[in-house]
DNA sequence: GCAAAAGTGTTTAATTTACACCCATGC
DNA sequence: GCATGGGTGTAAATTAAACACTTTTGC
């Protein structure tokens, strides 16, 4: 902070601000948090990927009560700290950490994974043990990383599930995959938000390798929307985004069952932080 | 629950489920929550209305440290209960309650007010006293209710602010309305979400009287988007939604400076609960 | 050569945008 | 009468949808 030369008006203003800050510092010094009950806060992750041209979600089998044996979304408690001094970790950081812990991915790898907040769920009784408020995120994991995912920590098993099957109420019951807690609701909300984000933002590129062909990108869009798209029209819409500087042609060709396809690269936006 | 006739397969299944539920009941009986630190959780409200054809937001002046004297979003703690037995109130309910407490509106009135969750903010240090995680909502208040709003509770004053001025960084500093905490960020997020919702959902009708003219509805859209709209085109887009059953013609005419205008009514959707 | 998918082009419909103009009313 | 805003119509521009066709490769 610059020490302002004391012009009369400005000086008065500065003194007032210093006064206020002094007051506040004294207040905080003496402040002791009350003993009102507080909720536990968790992050729950809806981790998506595309396998076999179908949208999949990562679930973990619960090894403990409640809902022991049921499939659930990975997640865990937000680190909070002790109020004074360190206040703990940010929500986004908690989501990243949980992703890392539950998938076994390395820190640098999991930090490159796209994460977006969905909504916060806090109905009383959603966890029978105690009041738990859960901030839901969805994550997009490139299929190339999937083989490196192993369930870690306190979950006995993690598995990818076809989202279409999981969301269909009939096969949900038949397959015995009724999710724990209110996780079916959270999954629905995450799916809706992700689909809405698909044609507003650039999230499609998060599910495709570093360089990709148009048809690979189209396969991702088809998996997310759950319906086929016209190859020609998709290509045109896509090529427009070259002019917008969103993507650029990359070197090389990708061999296919027929004619080799051109590959492209997503141009990461210059990190404006928002 | 129906007592199933005991076919062999089903019987085995039922026994297994009963076993699981017994286990879980015993587990919950014995369960004691750990002593890990928990955050405080609040709801913050971004209450919008349209006054003088301009979008306004309700702010309260803080009467206590921290940020004493600064303007802030109304809000308060979520009631949590004691874990066992009553777990407290839902997040939406907390938002409604705070709206009621901070505006002095009646219970029935404030229950008719549109509320939508924006996002949850939980960066460490956003409240210097302790770790506070805040679930942000935006609310839409019909201008007809505005005169009945009085600041209640522990705030010394509440006031409507022109959003355009408030968001503009220059006039924000000049006017001395730098908001407390991270409330400027929350306001921005709420504004963005509300604008996005405007042409996806029917929120426009929430800021207009029970019956309204097309131009009144257009004024609301113009206030939210911050730019004028073509009257003819807006009318056509609007009239299409009559065929969709979203609105219907109401009785009577509204006198204007010139030709009296037809009035319409928003047909509330049949409450599908979501 | 043939299948298969890449890549291009064309036609039509639907939607958006801009703007001209008539009409009923208060003053 | 005439200013004002309600209400209607039309033409151009843009975007979306449907689909035919040509090209290049592997086998």
PDB file of C-alpha atoms in Angstrom, chain A:
ATOM      1  CA  UNK A   1       0.000   0.000   0.000  1.00  0.00           C
ATOM      2  CA  UNK A   2       1.238   3.472  -0.932  1.00  0.00           C
ATOM      3  CA  UNK A   3       1.594   6.107   1.807  1.00  0.00           C
ATOM      4  CA  UNK A   4      -0.578   8.929   0.474  1.00  0.00           C
ATOM      5  CA  UNK A   5       0.652  12.491   0.771  1.00  0.00           C
ATOM      6  CA  UNK A   6      -1.674  14.115   3.227  1.00  0.00           C
ATOM      7  CA  UNK A   7      -3.916  16.417   1.284  1.00  0.00           C
ATOM      8  CA  UNK A   8      -6.576  17.644   3.702  1.00  0.00           C
ATOM      9  CA  UNK A   9      -9.578  15.791   2.245  1.00  0.00           C
ATOM     10  CA  UNK A  10      -7.762  12.598   1.572  1.00  0.00           C
ATOM     11  CA  UNK A  11      -6.133  12.708   4.970  1.00  0.00           C
ATOM     12  CA  UNK A  12      -9.453  12.775   6.716  1.00  0.00           C
ATOM     13  CA  UNK A  13     -10.622   9.850   4.647  1.00  0.00           C
ATOM     14  CA  UNK A  14      -7.509   7.845   5.418  1.00  0.00           C
ATOM     15  CA  UNK A  15      -7.820   8.495   9.131  1.00  0.00           C
ATOM     16  CA  UNK A  16     -11.411   7.333   9.074  1.00  0.00           C
ATOM     17  CA  UNK A  17     -10.477   4.149   7.269  1.00  0.00           C
ATOM     18  CA  UNK A  18      -7.605   3.497   9.662  1.00  0.00           C
ATOM     19  CA  UNK A  19      -9.968   4.064  12.550  1.00  0.00           C
ATOM     20  CA  UNK A  20     -12.382   1.553  11.146  1.00  0.00           C
ATOM     21  CA  UNK A  21      -9.656  -0.979  10.550  1.00  0.00           C
ATOM     22  CA  UNK A  22      -8.303  -0.511  14.065  1.00  0.00           C
ATOM     23  CA  UNK A  23     -11.750  -1.042  15.527  1.00  0.00           C
ATOM     24  CA  UNK A  24     -12.211  -4.131  13.442  1.00  0.00           C
ATOM     25  CA  UNK A  25      -8.824  -5.560  14.347  1.00  0.00           C
ATOM     26  CA  UNK A  26      -9.613  -5.115  18.039  1.00  0.00           C
ATOM     27  CA  UNK A  27     -13.013  -6.693  17.492  1.00  0.00           C
ATOM     28  CA  UNK A  28     -11.531  -9.718  15.762  1.00  0.00           C
ATOM     29  CA  UNK A  29      -8.902 -10.033  18.471  1.00  0.00           C
ATOM     30  CA  UNK A  30     -11.587 -10.428  21.094  1.00  0.00           C
ATOM     31  CA  UNK A  31     -14.035 -12.383  18.942  1.00  0.00           C
ATOM     32  CA  UNK A  32     -14.928 -15.907  20.057  1.00  0.00           C
ATOM     33  CA  UNK A  33     -17.230 -17.974  17.877  1.00  0.00           C
ATOM     34  CA  UNK A  34     -20.527 -18.958  19.477  1.00  0.00           C
ATOM     35  CA  UNK A  35     -21.478 -22.484  20.304  1.00  0.00           C
ATOM     36  CA  UNK A  36     -24.383 -22.776  17.935  1.00  0.00           C
ATOM     37  CA  UNK A  37     -24.635 -26.163  16.234  1.00  0.00           C
ATOM     38  CA  UNK A  38     -22.937 -26.368  12.861  1.00  0.00           C
ATOM     39  CA  UNK A  39     -23.515 -28.757   9.993  1.00  0.00           C
ATOM     40  CA  UNK A  40     -20.942 -31.025   8.436  1.00  0.00           C
ATOM     41  CA  UNK A  41     -20.087 -29.938   4.920  1.00  0.00           C
ATOM     42  CA  UNK A  42     -18.995 -32.316   2.197  1.00  0.00           C
ATOM     43  CA  UNK A  43     -18.266 -32.216  -1.496  1.00  0.00           C
ATOM     44  CA  UNK A  44     -19.823 -34.889  -3.677  1.00  0.00           C
ATOM     45  CA  UNK A  45     -18.362 -35.598  -7.085  1.00  0.00           C
ATOM     46  CA  UNK A  46     -20.175 -36.661 -10.216  1.00  0.00           C
ATOM     47  CA  UNK A  47     -17.241 -37.852 -12.292  1.00  0.00           C
ATOM     48  CA  UNK A  48     -18.084 -38.303 -15.956  1.00  0.00           C
ATOM     49  CA  UNK A  49     -16.206 -39.914 -18.805  1.00  0.00           C
ATOM     50  CA  UNK A  50     -17.079 -41.425 -22.162  1.00  0.00           C
ATOM     51  CA  UNK A  51     -16.440 -45.142 -22.670  1.00  0.00           C
ATOM     52  CA  UNK A  52     -17.576 -47.101 -25.727  1.00  0.00           C
ATOM     53  CA  UNK A  53     -19.291 -43.950 -26.974  1.00  0.00           C
ATOM     54  CA  UNK A  54     -21.508 -43.931 -23.896  1.00  0.00           C
ATOM     55  CA  UNK A  55     -21.503 -41.477 -21.025  1.00  0.00           C
ATOM     56  CA  UNK A  56     -20.330 -43.096 -17.803  1.00  0.00           C
ATOM     57  CA  UNK A  57     -20.189 -41.999 -14.189  1.00  0.00           C
ATOM     58  CA  UNK A  58     -17.851 -43.171 -11.448  1.00  0.00           C
ATOM     59  CA  UNK A  59     -19.460 -44.727  -8.378  1.00  0.00           C
ATOM     60  CA  UNK A  60     -17.940 -46.217  -5.269  1.00  0.00           C
ATOM     61  CA  UNK A  61     -19.397 -48.994  -3.199  1.00  0.00           C
ATOM     62  CA  UNK A  62     -19.965 -48.012   0.397  1.00  0.00           C
ATOM     63  CA  UNK A  63     -18.041 -50.182   2.808  1.00  0.00           C
ATOM     64  CA  UNK A  64     -19.622 -48.698   5.942  1.00  0.00           C
ATOM     65  CA  UNK A  65     -23.007 -47.785   7.307  1.00  0.00           C
ATOM     66  CA  UNK A  66     -25.211 -46.071   6.412  1.00  0.00           C
ATOM     67  CA  UNK A  67     -26.188 -47.528   3.036  1.00  0.00           C
ATOM     68  CA  UNK A  68     -23.498 -50.163   3.439  1.00  0.00           C
ATOM     69  CA  UNK A  69     -23.026 -52.070   0.188  1.00  0.00           C
ATOM     70  CA  UNK A  70     -24.839 -49.503  -1.935  1.00  0.00           C
ATOM     71  CA  UNK A  71     -23.256 -47.506  -4.731  1.00  0.00           C
ATOM     72  CA  UNK A  72     -22.633 -43.835  -4.042  1.00  0.00           C
ATOM     73  CA  UNK A  73     -20.965 -40.777  -5.471  1.00  0.00           C
ATOM     74  CA  UNK A  74     -17.384 -40.285  -4.306  1.00  0.00           C
ATOM     75  CA  UNK A  75     -16.962 -37.412  -1.903  1.00  0.00           C
ATOM     76  CA  UNK A  76     -15.839 -36.368   1.515  1.00  0.00           C
ATOM     77  CA  UNK A  77     -15.644 -33.694   4.130  1.00  0.00           C
ATOM     78  CA  UNK A  78     -14.360 -30.213   3.492  1.00  0.00           C
ATOM     79  CA  UNK A  79     -11.315 -29.420   5.631  1.00  0.00           C
ATOM     80  CA  UNK A  80     -12.275 -26.538   7.814  1.00  0.00           C
ATOM     81  CA  UNK A  81      -9.423 -25.678  10.162  1.00  0.00           C
ATOM     82  CA  UNK A  82      -9.844 -24.232  13.585  1.00  0.00           C
ATOM     83  CA  UNK A  83     -11.468 -20.869  12.797  1.00  0.00           C
ATOM     84  CA  UNK A  84      -8.608 -18.770  14.096  1.00  0.00           C
ATOM     85  CA  UNK A  85      -5.517 -18.659  11.950  1.00  0.00           C
ATOM     86  CA  UNK A  86      -5.949 -21.297   9.263  1.00  0.00           C
ATOM     87  CA  UNK A  87      -9.505 -21.584   8.025  1.00  0.00           C
ATOM     88  CA  UNK A  88      -8.892 -24.707   5.939  1.00  0.00           C
ATOM     89  CA  UNK A  89      -9.300 -25.318   2.208  1.00  0.00           C
ATOM     90  CA  UNK A  90     -11.468 -23.782  -0.483  1.00  0.00           C
ATOM     91  CA  UNK A  91     -14.459 -25.734  -1.798  1.00  0.00           C
ATOM     92  CA  UNK A  92     -12.862 -26.185  -5.213  1.00  0.00           C
ATOM     93  CA  UNK A  93      -9.691 -27.377  -3.522  1.00  0.00           C
ATOM     94  CA  UNK A  94     -11.678 -29.875  -1.497  1.00  0.00           C
ATOM     95  CA  UNK A  95     -13.275 -31.190  -4.669  1.00  0.00           C
ATOM     96  CA  UNK A  96      -9.856 -31.573  -6.293  1.00  0.00           C
ATOM     97  CA  UNK A  97      -8.460 -33.298  -3.249  1.00  0.00           C
ATOM     98  CA  UNK A  98     -11.344 -35.743  -3.059  1.00  0.00           C
ATOM     99  CA  UNK A  99     -11.010 -36.479  -6.744  1.00  0.00           C
ATOM    100  CA  UNK A 100      -7.363 -37.238  -6.188  1.00  0.00           C
ATOM    101  CA  UNK A 101      -7.963 -39.350  -3.102  1.00  0.00           C
ATOM    102  CA  UNK A 102     -10.815 -41.377  -4.523  1.00  0.00           C
ATOM    103  CA  UNK A 103      -9.340 -42.000  -7.951  1.00  0.00           C
ATOM    104  CA  UNK A 104      -5.678 -42.395  -7.092  1.00  0.00           C
ATOM    105  CA  UNK A 105      -4.700 -39.995  -9.851  1.00  0.00           C
ATOM    106  CA  UNK A 106      -1.574 -37.929  -9.287  1.00  0.00           C
ATOM    107  CA  UNK A 107      -1.819 -34.398  -8.009  1.00  0.00           C
ATOM    108  CA  UNK A 108      -0.737 -32.818 -11.297  1.00  0.00           C
ATOM    109  CA  UNK A 109      -3.020 -35.028 -13.348  1.00  0.00           C
ATOM    110  CA  UNK A 110      -6.083 -34.435 -11.233  1.00  0.00           C
ATOM    111  CA  UNK A 111      -5.405 -30.710 -11.218  1.00  0.00           C
ATOM    112  CA  UNK A 112      -5.800 -30.709 -14.986  1.00  0.00           C
ATOM    113  CA  UNK A 113      -9.261 -32.194 -14.672  1.00  0.00           C
ATOM    114  CA  UNK A 114     -12.250 -29.973 -15.305  1.00  0.00           C
ATOM    115  CA  UNK A 115     -14.430 -29.384 -12.250  1.00  0.00           C
ATOM    116  CA  UNK A 116     -17.583 -27.297 -12.019  1.00  0.00           C
ATOM    117  CA  UNK A 117     -19.921 -26.671  -9.139  1.00  0.00           C
ATOM    118  CA  UNK A 118     -23.452 -27.935  -9.676  1.00  0.00           C
ATOM    119  CA  UNK A 119     -25.535 -27.006  -6.671  1.00  0.00           C
ATOM    120  CA  UNK A 120     -25.658 -27.500  -2.925  1.00  0.00           C
ATOM    121  CA  UNK A 121     -27.906 -30.082  -1.323  1.00  0.00           C
ATOM    122  CA  UNK A 122     -28.833 -29.733   2.291  1.00  0.00           C
ATOM    123  CA  UNK A 123     -32.218 -31.252   3.054  1.00  0.00           C
ATOM    124  CA  UNK A 124     -32.467 -32.343   6.681  1.00  0.00           C
ATOM    125  CA  UNK A 125     -32.363 -36.119   6.973  1.00  0.00           C
ATOM    126  CA  UNK A 126     -30.448 -36.719   3.747  1.00  0.00           C
ATOM    127  CA  UNK A 127     -27.789 -38.330   5.902  1.00  0.00           C
ATOM    128  CA  UNK A 128     -29.323 -40.233   8.808  1.00  0.00           C
ATOM    129  CA  UNK A 129     -26.266 -39.776  11.017  1.00  0.00           C
ATOM    130  CA  UNK A 130     -26.205 -36.002  11.231  1.00  0.00           C
ATOM    131  CA  UNK A 131     -26.900 -32.832   9.359  1.00  0.00           C
ATOM    132  CA  UNK A 132     -24.755 -32.858   6.244  1.00  0.00           C
ATOM    133  CA  UNK A 133     -24.742 -30.131   3.631  1.00  0.00           C
ATOM    134  CA  UNK A 134     -23.149 -31.244   0.405  1.00  0.00           C
ATOM    135  CA  UNK A 135     -21.721 -29.113  -2.365  1.00  0.00           C
ATOM    136  CA  UNK A 136     -21.980 -31.085  -5.593  1.00  0.00           C
ATOM    137  CA  UNK A 137     -19.450 -30.836  -8.425  1.00  0.00           C
ATOM    138  CA  UNK A 138     -19.212 -32.535 -11.732  1.00  0.00           C
ATOM    139  CA  UNK A 139     -15.844 -33.571 -13.163  1.00  0.00           C
ATOM    140  CA  UNK A 140     -14.881 -34.463 -16.709  1.00  0.00           C
ATOM    141  CA  UNK A 141     -12.168 -37.073 -17.084  1.00  0.00           C
ATOM    142  CA  UNK A 142     -10.529 -37.806 -20.429  1.00  0.00           C
ATOM    143  CA  UNK A 143     -10.956 -41.467 -21.358  1.00  0.00           C
ATOM    144  CA  UNK A 144      -7.173 -41.662 -21.751  1.00  0.00           C
ATOM    145  CA  UNK A 145      -6.857 -41.279 -17.986  1.00  0.00           C
ATOM    146  CA  UNK A 146      -9.460 -43.872 -17.101  1.00  0.00           C
ATOM    147  CA  UNK A 147      -7.097 -46.879 -17.030  1.00  0.00           C
ATOM    148  CA  UNK A 148      -5.042 -45.122 -14.367  1.00  0.00           C
ATOM    149  CA  UNK A 149      -7.968 -44.799 -11.977  1.00  0.00           C
ATOM    150  CA  UNK A 150      -7.986 -47.076  -8.979  1.00  0.00           C
ATOM    151  CA  UNK A 151     -10.239 -46.781  -6.016  1.00  0.00           C
ATOM    152  CA  UNK A 152      -8.258 -45.440  -3.112  1.00  0.00           C
ATOM    153  CA  UNK A 153      -8.747 -44.919   0.591  1.00  0.00           C
ATOM    154  CA  UNK A 154     -11.734 -46.174   2.474  1.00  0.00           C
ATOM    155  CA  UNK A 155     -13.846 -47.403  -0.415  1.00  0.00           C
ATOM    156  CA  UNK A 156     -13.769 -51.077  -1.212  1.00  0.00           C
ATOM    157  CA  UNK A 157     -14.416 -50.617  -4.909  1.00  0.00           C
ATOM    158  CA  UNK A 158     -15.014 -48.070  -7.656  1.00  0.00           C
ATOM    159  CA  UNK A 159     -16.674 -48.712 -10.982  1.00  0.00           C
ATOM    160  CA  UNK A 160     -17.877 -46.896 -14.090  1.00  0.00           C
ATOM    161  CA  UNK A 161     -21.615 -47.064 -14.805  1.00  0.00           C
ATOM    162  CA  UNK A 162     -23.475 -46.310 -18.005  1.00  0.00           C
ATOM    163  CA  UNK A 163     -25.400 -43.140 -17.168  1.00  0.00           C
ATOM    164  CA  UNK A 164     -28.348 -43.892 -19.460  1.00  0.00           C
ATOM    165  CA  UNK A 165     -28.984 -47.176 -17.674  1.00  0.00           C
ATOM    166  CA  UNK A 166     -28.459 -45.650 -14.271  1.00  0.00           C
ATOM    167  CA  UNK A 167     -30.902 -42.842 -14.830  1.00  0.00           C
ATOM    168  CA  UNK A 168     -33.636 -45.057 -16.290  1.00  0.00           C
ATOM    169  CA  UNK A 169     -35.850 -45.880 -13.285  1.00  0.00           C
ATOM    170  CA  UNK A 170     -36.768 -49.359 -14.541  1.00  0.00           C
ATOM    171  CA  UNK A 171     -33.240 -50.663 -15.039  1.00  0.00           C
ATOM    172  CA  UNK A 172     -32.125 -48.746 -11.961  1.00  0.00           C
ATOM    173  CA  UNK A 173     -34.270 -50.946  -9.765  1.00  0.00           C
ATOM    174  CA  UNK A 174     -33.697 -54.093 -11.760  1.00  0.00           C
ATOM    175  CA  UNK A 175     -29.930 -53.669 -11.720  1.00  0.00           C
ATOM    176  CA  UNK A 176     -29.849 -53.139  -7.993  1.00  0.00           C
ATOM    177  CA  UNK A 177     -28.116 -49.800  -8.401  1.00  0.00           C
ATOM    178  CA  UNK A 178     -30.332 -47.573  -6.323  1.00  0.00           C
ATOM    179  CA  UNK A 179     -27.866 -45.008  -5.107  1.00  0.00           C
ATOM    180  CA  UNK A 180     -27.149 -44.176  -1.481  1.00  0.00           C
ATOM    181  CA  UNK A 181     -28.422 -40.980   0.182  1.00  0.00           C
ATOM    182  CA  UNK A 182     -29.973 -38.512  -2.291  1.00  0.00           C
ATOM    183  CA  UNK A 183     -27.258 -39.217  -4.820  1.00  0.00           C
ATOM    184  CA  UNK A 184     -29.723 -40.075  -7.578  1.00  0.00           C
ATOM    185  CA  UNK A 185     -31.050 -36.523  -7.338  1.00  0.00           C
ATOM    186  CA  UNK A 186     -27.553 -35.096  -7.370  1.00  0.00           C
ATOM    187  CA  UNK A 187     -26.666 -37.181 -10.409  1.00  0.00           C
ATOM    188  CA  UNK A 188     -29.736 -35.882 -12.242  1.00  0.00           C
ATOM    189  CA  UNK A 189     -28.848 -32.292 -11.417  1.00  0.00           C
ATOM    190  CA  UNK A 190     -25.240 -32.727 -12.501  1.00  0.00           C
ATOM    191  CA  UNK A 191     -26.314 -34.325 -15.746  1.00  0.00           C
ATOM    192  CA  UNK A 192     -28.722 -31.488 -16.476  1.00  0.00           C
ATOM    193  CA  UNK A 193     -26.120 -28.834 -15.764  1.00  0.00           C
ATOM    194  CA  UNK A 194     -23.465 -30.581 -17.802  1.00  0.00           C
ATOM    195  CA  UNK A 195     -25.809 -30.896 -20.766  1.00  0.00           C
ATOM    196  CA  UNK A 196     -26.723 -27.234 -20.495  1.00  0.00           C
ATOM    197  CA  UNK A 197     -23.047 -26.261 -20.293  1.00  0.00           C
ATOM    198  CA  UNK A 198     -22.297 -28.330 -23.388  1.00  0.00           C
ATOM    199  CA  UNK A 199     -23.699 -25.831 -25.852  1.00  0.00           C
ATOM    200  CA  UNK A 200     -22.707 -22.735 -23.938  1.00  0.00           C
ATOM    201  CA  UNK A 201     -19.118 -23.431 -23.035  1.00  0.00           C
ATOM    202  CA  UNK A 202     -16.168 -25.441 -24.266  1.00  0.00           C
ATOM    203  CA  UNK A 203     -16.571 -28.430 -21.960  1.00  0.00           C
ATOM    204  CA  UNK A 204     -16.766 -30.838 -24.893  1.00  0.00           C
ATOM    205  CA  UNK A 205     -12.998 -30.583 -25.264  1.00  0.00           C
ATOM    206  CA  UNK A 206     -12.485 -31.839 -21.725  1.00  0.00           C
ATOM    207  CA  UNK A 207     -13.545 -35.367 -22.650  1.00  0.00           C
ATOM    208  CA  UNK A 208     -11.369 -35.799 -25.685  1.00  0.00           C
ATOM    209  CA  UNK A 209      -7.597 -36.430 -25.927  1.00  0.00           C
ATOM    210  CA  UNK A 210      -5.103 -33.547 -26.251  1.00  0.00           C
ATOM    211  CA  UNK A 211      -5.460 -33.764 -30.032  1.00  0.00           C
ATOM    212  CA  UNK A 212      -8.613 -35.136 -31.542  1.00  0.00           C
ATOM    213  CA  UNK A 213     -10.570 -35.593 -34.728  1.00  0.00           C
ATOM    214  CA  UNK A 214     -13.921 -34.040 -35.435  1.00  0.00           C
ATOM    215  CA  UNK A 215     -15.612 -37.394 -35.212  1.00  0.00           C
ATOM    216  CA  UNK A 216     -14.109 -38.016 -31.773  1.00  0.00           C
ATOM    217  CA  UNK A 217     -15.506 -34.714 -30.582  1.00  0.00           C
ATOM    218  CA  UNK A 218     -18.836 -35.515 -32.161  1.00  0.00           C
ATOM    219  CA  UNK A 219     -18.898 -38.883 -30.396  1.00  0.00           C
ATOM    220  CA  UNK A 220     -18.530 -37.038 -27.088  1.00  0.00           C
ATOM    221  CA  UNK A 221     -21.374 -34.675 -27.895  1.00  0.00           C
ATOM    222  CA  UNK A 222     -23.530 -37.594 -28.947  1.00  0.00           C
ATOM    223  CA  UNK A 223     -22.753 -39.470 -25.754  1.00  0.00           C
ATOM    224  CA  UNK A 224     -23.675 -36.480 -23.615  1.00  0.00           C
ATOM    225  CA  UNK A 225     -26.841 -35.629 -25.492  1.00  0.00           C
ATOM    226  CA  UNK A 226     -27.767 -39.246 -25.929  1.00  0.00           C
ATOM    227  CA  UNK A 227     -28.676 -38.888 -29.592  1.00  0.00           C
ATOM    228  CA  UNK A 228     -26.850 -38.989 -32.950  1.00  0.00           C
ATOM    229  CA  UNK A 229     -25.822 -35.764 -34.633  1.00  0.00           C
ATOM    230  CA  UNK A 230     -25.521 -35.041 -38.319  1.00  0.00           C
ATOM    231  CA  UNK A 231     -21.806 -35.423 -39.197  1.00  0.00           C
ATOM    232  CA  UNK A 232     -21.877 -32.744 -41.869  1.00  0.00           C
ATOM    233  CA  UNK A 233     -23.658 -30.138 -39.793  1.00  0.00           C
ATOM    234  CA  UNK A 234     -21.556 -30.857 -36.742  1.00  0.00           C
ATOM    235  CA  UNK A 235     -18.412 -30.388 -38.778  1.00  0.00           C
ATOM    236  CA  UNK A 236     -19.592 -26.991 -40.026  1.00  0.00           C
ATOM    237  CA  UNK A 237     -20.501 -25.738 -36.575  1.00  0.00           C
ATOM    238  CA  UNK A 238     -17.137 -26.977 -35.387  1.00  0.00           C
ATOM    239  CA  UNK A 239     -15.142 -25.381 -38.194  1.00  0.00           C
ATOM    240  CA  UNK A 240     -16.650 -22.017 -37.327  1.00  0.00           C
ATOM    241  CA  UNK A 241     -14.906 -22.266 -33.957  1.00  0.00           C
ATOM    242  CA  UNK A 242     -11.556 -22.415 -35.744  1.00  0.00           C
ATOM    243  CA  UNK A 243     -12.136 -18.876 -36.971  1.00  0.00           C
ATOM    244  CA  UNK A 244     -13.052 -17.891 -33.419  1.00  0.00           C
ATOM    245  CA  UNK A 245      -9.650 -19.132 -32.288  1.00  0.00           C
ATOM    246  CA  UNK A 246     -11.129 -21.757 -29.990  1.00  0.00           C
ATOM    247  CA  UNK A 247      -9.326 -24.587 -31.714  1.00  0.00           C
ATOM    248  CA  UNK A 248      -6.509 -24.942 -34.195  1.00  0.00           C
ATOM    249  CA  UNK A 249      -5.314 -27.591 -36.618  1.00  0.00           C
ATOM    250  CA  UNK A 250      -2.672 -29.911 -35.167  1.00  0.00           C
ATOM    251  CA  UNK A 251       0.058 -31.817 -36.991  1.00  0.00           C
ATOM    252  CA  UNK A 252      -0.524 -35.302 -38.278  1.00  0.00           C
ATOM    253  CA  UNK A 253      -3.489 -37.460 -39.203  1.00  0.00           C
ATOM    254  CA  UNK A 254      -5.422 -40.056 -37.268  1.00  0.00           C
ATOM    255  CA  UNK A 255      -5.760 -43.409 -39.041  1.00  0.00           C
ATOM    256  CA  UNK A 256      -9.326 -44.711 -39.118  1.00  0.00           C
ATOM    257  CA  UNK A 257     -11.194 -47.613 -40.662  1.00  0.00           C
ATOM    258  CA  UNK A 258     -11.193 -45.588 -43.859  1.00  0.00           C
ATOM    259  CA  UNK A 259      -9.777 -42.225 -44.848  1.00  0.00           C
ATOM    260  CA  UNK A 260      -7.400 -40.774 -42.218  1.00  0.00           C
ATOM    261  CA  UNK A 261      -8.838 -37.775 -40.386  1.00  0.00           C
ATOM    262  CA  UNK A 262      -7.291 -34.420 -39.544  1.00  0.00           C
ATOM    263  CA  UNK A 263      -6.575 -33.748 -35.902  1.00  0.00           C
ATOM    264  CA  UNK A 264      -7.164 -30.541 -33.986  1.00  0.00           C
ATOM    265  CA  UNK A 265      -6.168 -29.056 -30.681  1.00  0.00           C
ATOM    266  CA  UNK A 266      -8.195 -27.052 -28.199  1.00  0.00           C
ATOM    267  CA  UNK A 267      -6.637 -23.627 -27.630  1.00  0.00           C
ATOM    268  CA  UNK A 268      -6.798 -23.078 -23.902  1.00  0.00           C
ATOM    269  CA  UNK A 269      -8.149 -19.661 -23.072  1.00  0.00           C
ATOM    270  CA  UNK A 270      -5.552 -17.375 -21.442  1.00  0.00           C
ATOM    271  CA  UNK A 271      -6.714 -18.189 -17.904  1.00  0.00           C
ATOM    272  CA  UNK A 272      -8.729 -15.112 -17.017  1.00  0.00           C
ATOM    273  CA  UNK A 273      -9.655 -16.539 -13.613  1.00  0.00           C
ATOM    274  CA  UNK A 274     -13.326 -16.220 -12.846  1.00  0.00           C
TER     275      UNK A 274
END
